[in-house]
mmCIF file of C-alpha atoms in Angstrom:
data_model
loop_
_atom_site.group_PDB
_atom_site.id
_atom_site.type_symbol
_atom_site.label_atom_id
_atom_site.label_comp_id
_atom_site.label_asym_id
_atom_site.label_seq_id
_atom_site.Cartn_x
_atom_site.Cartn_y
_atom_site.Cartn_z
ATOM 1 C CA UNK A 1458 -9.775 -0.889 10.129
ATOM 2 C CA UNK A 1459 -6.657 1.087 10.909
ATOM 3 C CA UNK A 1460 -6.021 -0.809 14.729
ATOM 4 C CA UNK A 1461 -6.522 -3.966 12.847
ATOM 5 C CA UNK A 1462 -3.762 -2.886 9.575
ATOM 6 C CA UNK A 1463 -1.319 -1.530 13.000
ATOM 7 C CA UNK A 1464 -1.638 -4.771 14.315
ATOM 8 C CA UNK A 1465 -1.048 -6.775 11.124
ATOM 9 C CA UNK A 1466 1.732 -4.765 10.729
ATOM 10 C CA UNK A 1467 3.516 -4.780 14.036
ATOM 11 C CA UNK A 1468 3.762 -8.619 14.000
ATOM 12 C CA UNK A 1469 5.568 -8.386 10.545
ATOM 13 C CA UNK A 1470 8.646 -9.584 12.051
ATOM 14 C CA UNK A 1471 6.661 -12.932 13.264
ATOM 15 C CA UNK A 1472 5.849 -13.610 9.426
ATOM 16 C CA UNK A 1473 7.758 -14.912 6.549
ATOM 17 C CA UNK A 1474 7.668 -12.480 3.642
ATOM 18 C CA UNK A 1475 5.282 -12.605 1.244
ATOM 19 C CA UNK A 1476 6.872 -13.579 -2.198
ATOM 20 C CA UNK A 1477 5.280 -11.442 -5.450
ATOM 21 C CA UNK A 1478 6.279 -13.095 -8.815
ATOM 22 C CA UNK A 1479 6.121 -10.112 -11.882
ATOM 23 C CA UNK A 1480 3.843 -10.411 -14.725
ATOM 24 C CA UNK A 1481 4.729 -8.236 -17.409
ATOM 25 C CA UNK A 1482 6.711 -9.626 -20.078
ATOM 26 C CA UNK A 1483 8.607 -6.363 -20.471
ATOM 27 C CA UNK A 1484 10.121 -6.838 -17.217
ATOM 28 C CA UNK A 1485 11.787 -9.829 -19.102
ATOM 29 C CA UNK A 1486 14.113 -7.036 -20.602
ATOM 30 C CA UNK A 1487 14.596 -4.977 -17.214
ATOM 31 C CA UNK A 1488 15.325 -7.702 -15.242
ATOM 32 C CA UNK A 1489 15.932 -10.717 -16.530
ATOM 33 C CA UNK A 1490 17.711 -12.525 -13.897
ATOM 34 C CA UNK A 1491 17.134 -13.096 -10.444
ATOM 35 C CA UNK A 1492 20.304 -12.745 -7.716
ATOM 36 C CA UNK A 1493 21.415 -16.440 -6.494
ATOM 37 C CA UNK A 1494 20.408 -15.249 -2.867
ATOM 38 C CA UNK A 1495 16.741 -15.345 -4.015
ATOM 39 C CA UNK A 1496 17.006 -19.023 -4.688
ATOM 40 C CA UNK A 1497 16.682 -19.925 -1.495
ATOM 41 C CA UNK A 1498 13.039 -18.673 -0.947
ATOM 42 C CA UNK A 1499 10.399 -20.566 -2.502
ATOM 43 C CA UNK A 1500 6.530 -19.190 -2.873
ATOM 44 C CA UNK A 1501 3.787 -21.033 -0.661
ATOM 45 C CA UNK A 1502 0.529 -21.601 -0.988
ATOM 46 C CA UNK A 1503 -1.450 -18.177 -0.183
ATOM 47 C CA UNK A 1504 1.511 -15.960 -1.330
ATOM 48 C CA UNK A 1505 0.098 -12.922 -3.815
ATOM 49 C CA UNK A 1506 1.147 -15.166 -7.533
ATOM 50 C CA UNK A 1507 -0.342 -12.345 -10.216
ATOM 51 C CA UNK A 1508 0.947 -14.800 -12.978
ATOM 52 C CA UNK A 1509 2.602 -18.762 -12.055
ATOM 53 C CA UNK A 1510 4.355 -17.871 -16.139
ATOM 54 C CA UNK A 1511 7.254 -15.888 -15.510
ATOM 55 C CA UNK A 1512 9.950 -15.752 -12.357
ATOM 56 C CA UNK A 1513 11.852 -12.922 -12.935
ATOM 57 C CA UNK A 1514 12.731 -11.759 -9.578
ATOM 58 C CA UNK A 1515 11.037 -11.711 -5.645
ATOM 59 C CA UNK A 1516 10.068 -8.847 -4.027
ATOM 60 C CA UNK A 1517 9.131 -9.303 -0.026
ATOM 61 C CA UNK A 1518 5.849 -7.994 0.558
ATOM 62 C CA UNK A 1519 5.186 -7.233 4.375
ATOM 63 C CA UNK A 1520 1.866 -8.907 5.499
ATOM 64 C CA UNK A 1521 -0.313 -5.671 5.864
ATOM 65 C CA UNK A 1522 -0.051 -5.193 2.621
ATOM 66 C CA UNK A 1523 -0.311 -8.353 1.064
ATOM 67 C CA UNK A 1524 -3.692 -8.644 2.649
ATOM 68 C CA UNK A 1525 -4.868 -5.260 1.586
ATOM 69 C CA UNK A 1526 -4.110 -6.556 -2.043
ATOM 70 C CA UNK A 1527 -5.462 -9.714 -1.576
ATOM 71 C CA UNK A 1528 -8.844 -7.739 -0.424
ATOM 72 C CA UNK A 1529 -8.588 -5.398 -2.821
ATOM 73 C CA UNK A 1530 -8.789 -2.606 0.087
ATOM 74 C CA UNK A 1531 -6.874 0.937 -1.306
ATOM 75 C CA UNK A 1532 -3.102 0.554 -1.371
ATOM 76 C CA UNK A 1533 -0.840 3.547 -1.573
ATOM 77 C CA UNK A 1534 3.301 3.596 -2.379
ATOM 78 C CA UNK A 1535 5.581 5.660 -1.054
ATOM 79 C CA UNK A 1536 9.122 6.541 -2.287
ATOM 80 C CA UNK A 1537 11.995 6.237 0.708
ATOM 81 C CA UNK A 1538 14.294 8.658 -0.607
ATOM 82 C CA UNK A 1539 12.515 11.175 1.153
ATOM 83 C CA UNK A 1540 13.556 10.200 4.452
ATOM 84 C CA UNK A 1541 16.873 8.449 3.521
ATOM 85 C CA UNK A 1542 18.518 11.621 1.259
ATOM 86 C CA UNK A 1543 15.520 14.386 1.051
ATOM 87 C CA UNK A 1544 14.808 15.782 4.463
ATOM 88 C CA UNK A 1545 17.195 16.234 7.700
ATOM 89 C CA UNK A 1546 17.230 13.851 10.526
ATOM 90 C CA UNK A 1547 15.085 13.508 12.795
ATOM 91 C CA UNK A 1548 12.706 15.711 10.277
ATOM 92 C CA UNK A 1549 12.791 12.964 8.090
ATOM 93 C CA UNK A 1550 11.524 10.129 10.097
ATOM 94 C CA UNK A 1551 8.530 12.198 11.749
ATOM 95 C CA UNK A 1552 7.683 13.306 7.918
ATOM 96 C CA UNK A 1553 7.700 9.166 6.702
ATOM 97 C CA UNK A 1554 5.596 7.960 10.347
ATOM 98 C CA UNK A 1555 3.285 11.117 9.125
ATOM 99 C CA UNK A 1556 2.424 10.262 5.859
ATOM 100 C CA UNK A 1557 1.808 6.571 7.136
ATOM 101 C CA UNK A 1558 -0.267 7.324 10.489
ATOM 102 C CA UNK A 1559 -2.772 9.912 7.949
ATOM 103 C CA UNK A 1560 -3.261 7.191 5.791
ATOM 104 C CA UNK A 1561 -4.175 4.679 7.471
ATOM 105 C CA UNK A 1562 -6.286 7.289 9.497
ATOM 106 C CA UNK A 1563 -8.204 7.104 6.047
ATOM 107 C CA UNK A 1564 -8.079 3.640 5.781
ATOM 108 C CA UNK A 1565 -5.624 3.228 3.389
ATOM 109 C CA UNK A 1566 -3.035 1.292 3.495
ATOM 110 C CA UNK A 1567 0.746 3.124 3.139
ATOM 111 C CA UNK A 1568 3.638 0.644 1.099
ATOM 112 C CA UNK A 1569 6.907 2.624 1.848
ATOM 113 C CA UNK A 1570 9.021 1.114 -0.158
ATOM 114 C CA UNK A 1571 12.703 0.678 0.259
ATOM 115 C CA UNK A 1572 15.922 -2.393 -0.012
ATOM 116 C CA UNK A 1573 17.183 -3.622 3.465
ATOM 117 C CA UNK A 1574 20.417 -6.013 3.423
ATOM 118 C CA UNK A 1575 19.867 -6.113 -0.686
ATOM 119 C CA UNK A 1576 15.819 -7.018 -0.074
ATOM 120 C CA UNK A 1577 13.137 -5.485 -2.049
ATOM 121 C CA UNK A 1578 10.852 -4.700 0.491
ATOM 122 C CA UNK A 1579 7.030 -3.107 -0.070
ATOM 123 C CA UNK A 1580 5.837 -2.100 3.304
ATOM 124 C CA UNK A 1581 8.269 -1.293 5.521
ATOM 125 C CA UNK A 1582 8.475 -1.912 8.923
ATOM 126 C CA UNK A 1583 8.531 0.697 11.942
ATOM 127 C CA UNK A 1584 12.097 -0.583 12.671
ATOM 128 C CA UNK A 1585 13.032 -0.704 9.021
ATOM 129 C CA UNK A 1586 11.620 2.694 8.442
ATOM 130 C CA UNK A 1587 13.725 4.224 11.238
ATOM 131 C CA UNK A 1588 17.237 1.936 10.359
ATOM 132 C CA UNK A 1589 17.319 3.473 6.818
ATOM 133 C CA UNK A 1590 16.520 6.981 8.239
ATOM 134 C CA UNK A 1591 19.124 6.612 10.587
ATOM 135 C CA UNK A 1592 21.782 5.010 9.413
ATOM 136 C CA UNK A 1593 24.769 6.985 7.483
ATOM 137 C CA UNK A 1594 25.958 4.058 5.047
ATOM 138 C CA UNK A 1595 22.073 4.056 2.881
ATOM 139 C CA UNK A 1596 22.409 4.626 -0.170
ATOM 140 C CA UNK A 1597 20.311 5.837 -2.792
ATOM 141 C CA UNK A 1598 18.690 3.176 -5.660
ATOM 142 C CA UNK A 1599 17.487 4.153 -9.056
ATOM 143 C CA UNK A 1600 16.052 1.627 -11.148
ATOM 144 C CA UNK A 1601 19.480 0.153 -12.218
ATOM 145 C CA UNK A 1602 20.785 -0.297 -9.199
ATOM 146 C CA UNK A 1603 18.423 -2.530 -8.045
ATOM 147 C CA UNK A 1604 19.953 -5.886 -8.882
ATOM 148 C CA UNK A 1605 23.597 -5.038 -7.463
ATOM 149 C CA UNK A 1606 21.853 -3.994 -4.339
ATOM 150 C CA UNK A 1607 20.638 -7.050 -4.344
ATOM 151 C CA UNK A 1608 23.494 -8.893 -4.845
ATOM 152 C CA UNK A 1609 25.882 -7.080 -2.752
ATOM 153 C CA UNK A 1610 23.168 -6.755 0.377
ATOM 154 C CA UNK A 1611 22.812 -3.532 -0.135
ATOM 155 C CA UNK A 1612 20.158 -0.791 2.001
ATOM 156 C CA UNK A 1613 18.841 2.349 0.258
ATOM 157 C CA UNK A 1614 16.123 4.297 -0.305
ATOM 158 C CA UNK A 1615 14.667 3.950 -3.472
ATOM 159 C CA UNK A 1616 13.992 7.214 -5.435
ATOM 160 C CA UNK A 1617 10.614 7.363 -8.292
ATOM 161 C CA UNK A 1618 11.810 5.096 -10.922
ATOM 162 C CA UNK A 1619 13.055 2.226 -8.362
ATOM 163 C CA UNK A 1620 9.561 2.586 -6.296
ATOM 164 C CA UNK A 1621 7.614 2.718 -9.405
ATOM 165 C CA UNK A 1622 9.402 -0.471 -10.447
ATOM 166 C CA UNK A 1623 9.038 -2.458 -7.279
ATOM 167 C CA UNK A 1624 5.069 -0.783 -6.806
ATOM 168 C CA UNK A 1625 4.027 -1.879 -9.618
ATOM 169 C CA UNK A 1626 5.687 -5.240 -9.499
ATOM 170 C CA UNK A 1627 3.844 -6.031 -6.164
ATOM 171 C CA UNK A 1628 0.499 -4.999 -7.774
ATOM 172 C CA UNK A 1629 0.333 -1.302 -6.236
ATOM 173 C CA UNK A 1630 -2.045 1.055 -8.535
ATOM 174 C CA UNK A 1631 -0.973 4.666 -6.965
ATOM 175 C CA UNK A 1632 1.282 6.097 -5.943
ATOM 176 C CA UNK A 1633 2.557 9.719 -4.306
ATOM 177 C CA UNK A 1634 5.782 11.666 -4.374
ATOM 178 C CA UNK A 1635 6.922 14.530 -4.277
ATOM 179 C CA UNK A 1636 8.299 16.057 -7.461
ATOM 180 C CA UNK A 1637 9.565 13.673 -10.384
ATOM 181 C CA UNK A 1638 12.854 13.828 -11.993
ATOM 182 C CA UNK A 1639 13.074 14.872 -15.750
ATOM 183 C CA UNK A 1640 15.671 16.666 -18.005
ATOM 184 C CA UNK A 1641 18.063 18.338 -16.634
ATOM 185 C CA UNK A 1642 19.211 21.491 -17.986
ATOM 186 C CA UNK A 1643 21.652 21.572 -20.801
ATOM 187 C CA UNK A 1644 20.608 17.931 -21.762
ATOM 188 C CA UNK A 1645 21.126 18.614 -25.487
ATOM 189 C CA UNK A 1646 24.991 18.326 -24.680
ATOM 190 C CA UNK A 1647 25.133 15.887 -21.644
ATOM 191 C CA UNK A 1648 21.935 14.019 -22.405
ATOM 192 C CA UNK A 1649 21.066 14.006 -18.314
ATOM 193 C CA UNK A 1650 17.535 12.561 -17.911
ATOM 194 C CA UNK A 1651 16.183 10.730 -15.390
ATOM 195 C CA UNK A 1652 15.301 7.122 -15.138
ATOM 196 C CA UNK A 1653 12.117 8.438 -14.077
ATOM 197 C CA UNK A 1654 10.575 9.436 -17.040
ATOM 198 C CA UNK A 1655 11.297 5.880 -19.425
ATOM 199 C CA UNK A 1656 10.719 3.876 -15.889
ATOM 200 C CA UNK A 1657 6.976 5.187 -15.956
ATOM 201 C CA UNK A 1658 6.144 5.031 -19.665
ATOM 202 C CA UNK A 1659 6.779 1.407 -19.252
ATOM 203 C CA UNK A 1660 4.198 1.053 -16.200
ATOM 204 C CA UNK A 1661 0.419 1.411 -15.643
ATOM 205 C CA UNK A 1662 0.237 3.319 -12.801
ATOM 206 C CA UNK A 1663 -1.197 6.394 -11.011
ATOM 207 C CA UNK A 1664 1.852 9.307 -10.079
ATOM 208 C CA UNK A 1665 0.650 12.068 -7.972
ATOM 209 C CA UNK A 1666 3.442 14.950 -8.069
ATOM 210 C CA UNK A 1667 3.533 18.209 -7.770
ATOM 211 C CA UNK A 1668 5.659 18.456 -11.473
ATOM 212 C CA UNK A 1669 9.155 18.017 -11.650
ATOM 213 C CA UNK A 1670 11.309 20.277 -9.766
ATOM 214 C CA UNK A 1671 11.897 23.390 -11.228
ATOM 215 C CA UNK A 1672 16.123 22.916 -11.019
ATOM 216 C CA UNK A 1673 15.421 20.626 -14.130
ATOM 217 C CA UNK A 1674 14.711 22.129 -17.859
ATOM 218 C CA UNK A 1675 10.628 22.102 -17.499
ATOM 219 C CA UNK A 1676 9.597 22.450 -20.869
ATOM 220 C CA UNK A 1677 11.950 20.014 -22.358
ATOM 221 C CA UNK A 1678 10.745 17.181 -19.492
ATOM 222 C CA UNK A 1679 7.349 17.950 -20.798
ATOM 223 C CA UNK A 1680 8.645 17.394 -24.317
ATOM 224 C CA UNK A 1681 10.013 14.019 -23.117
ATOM 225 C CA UNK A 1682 6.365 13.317 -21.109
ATOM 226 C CA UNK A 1683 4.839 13.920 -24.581
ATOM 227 C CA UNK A 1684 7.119 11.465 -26.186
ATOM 228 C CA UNK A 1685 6.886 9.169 -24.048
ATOM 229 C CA UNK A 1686 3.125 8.771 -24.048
ATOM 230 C CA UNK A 1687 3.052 10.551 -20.463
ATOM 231 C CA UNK A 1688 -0.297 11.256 -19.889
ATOM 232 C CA UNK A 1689 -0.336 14.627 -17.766
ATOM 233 C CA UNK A 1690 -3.415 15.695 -15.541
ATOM 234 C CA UNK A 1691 -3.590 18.678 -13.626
ATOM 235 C CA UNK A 1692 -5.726 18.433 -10.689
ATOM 236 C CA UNK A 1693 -7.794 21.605 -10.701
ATOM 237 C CA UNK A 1694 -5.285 23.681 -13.020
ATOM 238 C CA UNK A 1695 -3.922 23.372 -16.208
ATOM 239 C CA UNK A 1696 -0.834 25.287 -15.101
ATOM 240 C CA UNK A 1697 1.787 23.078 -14.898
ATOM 241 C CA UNK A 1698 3.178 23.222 -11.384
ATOM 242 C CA UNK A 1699 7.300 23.393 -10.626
ATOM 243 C CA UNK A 1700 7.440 21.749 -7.185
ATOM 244 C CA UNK A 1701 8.416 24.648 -5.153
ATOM 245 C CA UNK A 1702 5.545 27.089 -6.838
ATOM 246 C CA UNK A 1703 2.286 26.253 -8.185
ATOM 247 C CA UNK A 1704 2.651 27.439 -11.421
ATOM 248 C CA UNK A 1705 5.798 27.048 -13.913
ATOM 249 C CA UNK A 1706 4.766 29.367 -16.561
ATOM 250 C CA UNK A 1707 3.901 26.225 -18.602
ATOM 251 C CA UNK A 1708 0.250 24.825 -19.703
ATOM 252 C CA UNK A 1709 -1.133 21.312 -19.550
ATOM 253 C CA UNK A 1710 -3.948 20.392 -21.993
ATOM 254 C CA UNK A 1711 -6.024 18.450 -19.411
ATOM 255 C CA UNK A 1712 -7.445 18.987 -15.500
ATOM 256 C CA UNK A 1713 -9.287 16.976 -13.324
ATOM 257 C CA UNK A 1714 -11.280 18.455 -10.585
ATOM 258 C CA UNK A 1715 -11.732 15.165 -9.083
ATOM 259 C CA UNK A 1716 -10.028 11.470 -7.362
ATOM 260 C CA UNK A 1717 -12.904 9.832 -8.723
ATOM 261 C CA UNK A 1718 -12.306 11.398 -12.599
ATOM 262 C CA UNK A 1719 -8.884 10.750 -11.861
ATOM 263 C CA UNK A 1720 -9.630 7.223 -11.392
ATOM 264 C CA UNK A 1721 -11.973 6.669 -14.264
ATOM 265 C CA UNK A 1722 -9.172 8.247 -16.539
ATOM 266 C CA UNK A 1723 -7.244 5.617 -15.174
ATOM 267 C CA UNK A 1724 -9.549 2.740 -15.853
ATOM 268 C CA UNK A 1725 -10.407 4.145 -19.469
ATOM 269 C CA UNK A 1726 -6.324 3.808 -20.126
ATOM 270 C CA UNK A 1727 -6.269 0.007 -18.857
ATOM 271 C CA UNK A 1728 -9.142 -0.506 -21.112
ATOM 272 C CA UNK A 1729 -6.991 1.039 -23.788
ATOM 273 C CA UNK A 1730 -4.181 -1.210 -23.090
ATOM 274 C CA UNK A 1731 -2.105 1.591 -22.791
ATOM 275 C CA UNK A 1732 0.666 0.628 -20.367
ATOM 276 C CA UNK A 1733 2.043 3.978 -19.497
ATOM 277 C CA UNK A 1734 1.914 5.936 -16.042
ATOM 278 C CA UNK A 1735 -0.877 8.536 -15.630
ATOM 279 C CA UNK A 1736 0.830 11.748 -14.111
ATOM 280 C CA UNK A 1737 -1.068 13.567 -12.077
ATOM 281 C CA UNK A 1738 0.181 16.945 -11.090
ATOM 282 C CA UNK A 1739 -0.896 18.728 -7.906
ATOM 283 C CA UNK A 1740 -0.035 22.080 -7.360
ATOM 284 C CA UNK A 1741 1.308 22.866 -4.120
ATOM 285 C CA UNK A 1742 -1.090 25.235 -2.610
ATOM 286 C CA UNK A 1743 -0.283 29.002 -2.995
ATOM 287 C CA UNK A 1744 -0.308 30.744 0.542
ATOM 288 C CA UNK A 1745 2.339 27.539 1.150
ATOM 289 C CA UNK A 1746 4.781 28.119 -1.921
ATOM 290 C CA UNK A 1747 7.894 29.952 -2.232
ATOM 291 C CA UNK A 1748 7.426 33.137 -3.192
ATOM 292 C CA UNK A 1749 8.029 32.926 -7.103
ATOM 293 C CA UNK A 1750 10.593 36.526 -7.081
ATOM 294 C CA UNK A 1751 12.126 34.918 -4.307
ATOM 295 C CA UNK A 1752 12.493 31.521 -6.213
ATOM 296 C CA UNK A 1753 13.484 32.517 -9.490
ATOM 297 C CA UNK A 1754 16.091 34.366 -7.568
ATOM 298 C CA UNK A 1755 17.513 31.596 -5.782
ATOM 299 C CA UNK A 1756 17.364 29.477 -8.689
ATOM 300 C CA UNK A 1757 19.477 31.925 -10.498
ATOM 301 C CA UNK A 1758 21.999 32.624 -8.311
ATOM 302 C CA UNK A 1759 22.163 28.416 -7.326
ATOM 303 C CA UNK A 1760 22.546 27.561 -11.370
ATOM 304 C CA UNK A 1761 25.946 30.246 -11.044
ATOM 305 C CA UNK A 1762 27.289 28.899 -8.296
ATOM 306 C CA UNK A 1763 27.164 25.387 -9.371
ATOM 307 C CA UNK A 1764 28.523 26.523 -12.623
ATOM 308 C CA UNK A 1765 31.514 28.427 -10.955
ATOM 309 C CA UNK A 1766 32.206 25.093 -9.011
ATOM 310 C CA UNK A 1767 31.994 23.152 -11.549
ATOM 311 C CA UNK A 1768 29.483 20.726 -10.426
ATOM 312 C CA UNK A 1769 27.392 18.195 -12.970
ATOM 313 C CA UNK A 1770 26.417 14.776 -13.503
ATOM 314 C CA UNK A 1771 25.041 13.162 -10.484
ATOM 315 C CA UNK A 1772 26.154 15.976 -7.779
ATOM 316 C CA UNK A 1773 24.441 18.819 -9.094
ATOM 317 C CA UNK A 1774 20.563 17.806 -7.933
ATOM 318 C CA UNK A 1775 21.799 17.611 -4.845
ATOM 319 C CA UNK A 1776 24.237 20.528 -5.433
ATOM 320 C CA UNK A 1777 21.246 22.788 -6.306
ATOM 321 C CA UNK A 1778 18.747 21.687 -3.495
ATOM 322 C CA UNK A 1779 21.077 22.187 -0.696
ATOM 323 C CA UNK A 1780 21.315 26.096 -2.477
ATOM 324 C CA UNK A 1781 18.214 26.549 -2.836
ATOM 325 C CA UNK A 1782 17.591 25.672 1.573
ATOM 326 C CA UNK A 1783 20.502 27.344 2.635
ATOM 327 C CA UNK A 1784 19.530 30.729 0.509
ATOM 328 C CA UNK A 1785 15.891 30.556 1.687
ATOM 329 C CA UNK A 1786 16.745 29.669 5.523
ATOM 330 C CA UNK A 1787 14.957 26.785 4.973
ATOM 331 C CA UNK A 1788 11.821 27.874 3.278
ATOM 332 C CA UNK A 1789 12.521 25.408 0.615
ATOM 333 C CA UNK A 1790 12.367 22.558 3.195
ATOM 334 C CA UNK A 1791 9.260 23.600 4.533
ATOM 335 C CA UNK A 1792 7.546 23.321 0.883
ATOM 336 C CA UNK A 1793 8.941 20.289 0.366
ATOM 337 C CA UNK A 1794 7.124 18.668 3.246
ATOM 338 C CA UNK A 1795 3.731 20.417 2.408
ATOM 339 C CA UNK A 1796 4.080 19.385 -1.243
ATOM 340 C CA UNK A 1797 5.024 15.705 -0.100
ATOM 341 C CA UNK A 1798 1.788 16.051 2.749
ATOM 342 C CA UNK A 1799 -1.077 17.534 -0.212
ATOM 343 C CA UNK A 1800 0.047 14.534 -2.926
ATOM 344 C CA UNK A 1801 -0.241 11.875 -0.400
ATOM 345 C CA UNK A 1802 -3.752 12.646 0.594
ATOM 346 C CA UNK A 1803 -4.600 13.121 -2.908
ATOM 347 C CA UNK A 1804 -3.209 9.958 -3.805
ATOM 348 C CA UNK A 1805 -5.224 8.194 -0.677
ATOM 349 C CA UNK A 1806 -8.438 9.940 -2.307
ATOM 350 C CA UNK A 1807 -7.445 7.794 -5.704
ATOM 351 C CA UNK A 1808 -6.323 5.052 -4.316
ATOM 352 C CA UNK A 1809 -9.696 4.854 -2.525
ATOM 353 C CA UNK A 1810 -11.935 5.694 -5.681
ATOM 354 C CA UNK A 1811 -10.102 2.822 -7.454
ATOM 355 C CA UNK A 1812 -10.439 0.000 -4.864
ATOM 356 C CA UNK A 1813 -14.564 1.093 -3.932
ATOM 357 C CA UNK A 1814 -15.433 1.058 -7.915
ATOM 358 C CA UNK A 1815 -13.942 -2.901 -8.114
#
């Protein structure tokens, strides 16, 4: 299976696009109007049509995985920030070829997702795998910046809520990141929150995460998650992880010790009709973690700094992240990856026990 998904996929520059029309009418109110440039391609017979009701936008879906939907074989999306913003060159690329090579190793089939020249794309190329890694003018996409990417022919990666977005637009069930963005600290006077969180109450999919990163205010994102109708799972612990340590100080009511339990949860929801994401959060193993005195520390002394400097709004993720590598000579990279590495395979185990039970 995996020679024959290379194969499909290395002639994806020999194929048109395949064009995925949304279903949902709530997408009506995120995106109600499709860029003029999309006028110009028109769905054929064959092309993956969930619903012939509502237009509201094209994503290109590269050939591998259109069949793999069509077949109902496992599908798994993956975020490209974390090879166009969240991991050093050439790091980055051998991290994103990684994650792809293992899963289709388990026959599943990977859907990086990112925007090339202002295109939606789910499954990225090779080639357009390695342009956005490479090249200096990408930028980075949240949900709302998905139609003026469009428009202006933009490239980016796209972080949680964009990938979400486009994933579950194409008809992707799961998907795996690394940590999720939440509320930021100090939200009560700035109101900072992440698209994330609203972006995945509105879809039904499958997150695997190892919690939101613990720069953010924790308990208030988990607050938010509750509000939200944010179903949280911990797989094997009901300790709450915080991204760079297993364990945030904070409970979560329910565990799962399995990808098939995972799965039926997820099934049980969709016979619910509840539309909202179900988070699951991995914890990164603990021989791999930071040390938590040596985090906390970090943390501490990063939160100062960018308080001294004066740094907020959009600049202070970053702001904080580049801290917390430079004070741990790196350390903080290398947990990153093996967070990223543990919630992919998870997610191929779901992925999996959702496409064998249909």
């Amino acid at each position: 299976m995996g020679a024959e998904m290379r194969k499909v996929s290395d002639t994806r520059h020999d194929a048109e696009p395949a064009i995925v029309r949304a279903t949902a009418p709530r997408f009506e109110r995120l995106l109600n109007r499709r860029p003029a440039w999309l006028t110009e391609h028109s769905p054929r017979k064959g092309d993956l049509m969930p619903s012939p009701h509502h237009a509201l936008g094209h994503i290109e879906i590269s050939p591998e995985v259109h069949d793999a939907l069509h077949r109902g074989l496992p599908v798994l999306a993956l975020e490209s920030t974390i090879f166009t913003h969240g991991l050093p060159r050439p790091r980055n690329l051998e991290v994103a070829r990684e994650a792809e090579d293992r899963l289709r190793g388990r026959g599943v089939v990977p859907a990086t997702i990112g925007v090339v020249d202002g295109r939606a794309i789910v499954g990225l190329s090779p080639a357009e795998i390695d342009r956005l890694g490479n090249d200096d003018d990408v930028v980075k996409l949240s949900l709302r910046d998905l139609p003026v990417a469009a428009a202006k022919r933009l490239s980016g990666g796209t972080t949680v809520a964009a990938t979400a977005f486009l994933a579950a637009r194409a008809g992707i069930r799961v998907f795996s990141t690394g940590g999720l963005g939440g509320v930021h600290r100090d939200a009560q006077q700035t109101f900072d929150e992440s698209a994330d969180l609203p972006t995945l109450a509105a879809l039904p999919l499958v997150v695997v995460s190892a919690g939101v990163k613990s720069i953010l205010d924790v308990p208030l994102t988990l607050e938010r998650m509750e509000t939200l109708g944010l179903t949280v799972v911990g797989y094997r612990t009901t300790d709450y992880p915080g991204f760079y340590i297993a364990d945030s100080g904070l409970d979560i009511e329910y565990s799962s010790d399995s990808a098939d339990e995972i799965a039926d949860i997820a099934r049980a929801r969709d016979a619910l009709g509840i539309t909202s994401t179900l988070l699951v959060a991995r914890p990164v193993d603990t021989d791999l973690q930071l040390p938590p005195e040596l985090h906390d520390a970090v943390l501490s002394r990063a939160l100062n700094a960018a308080a001294s400097a004066g740094v907020s709004g959009h600049d202070i993720t970053p702001f904080l992240l580049d801290f917390m590598q430079r004070e741990t000579g790196g350390r903080s990279l290398d947990v990153n990856v093996e967070v990223y590495r543990g919630n992919v395979a998870l997610g191929a185990e779901i992925a999996a026990a959702l496409a064998g039970a249909e």
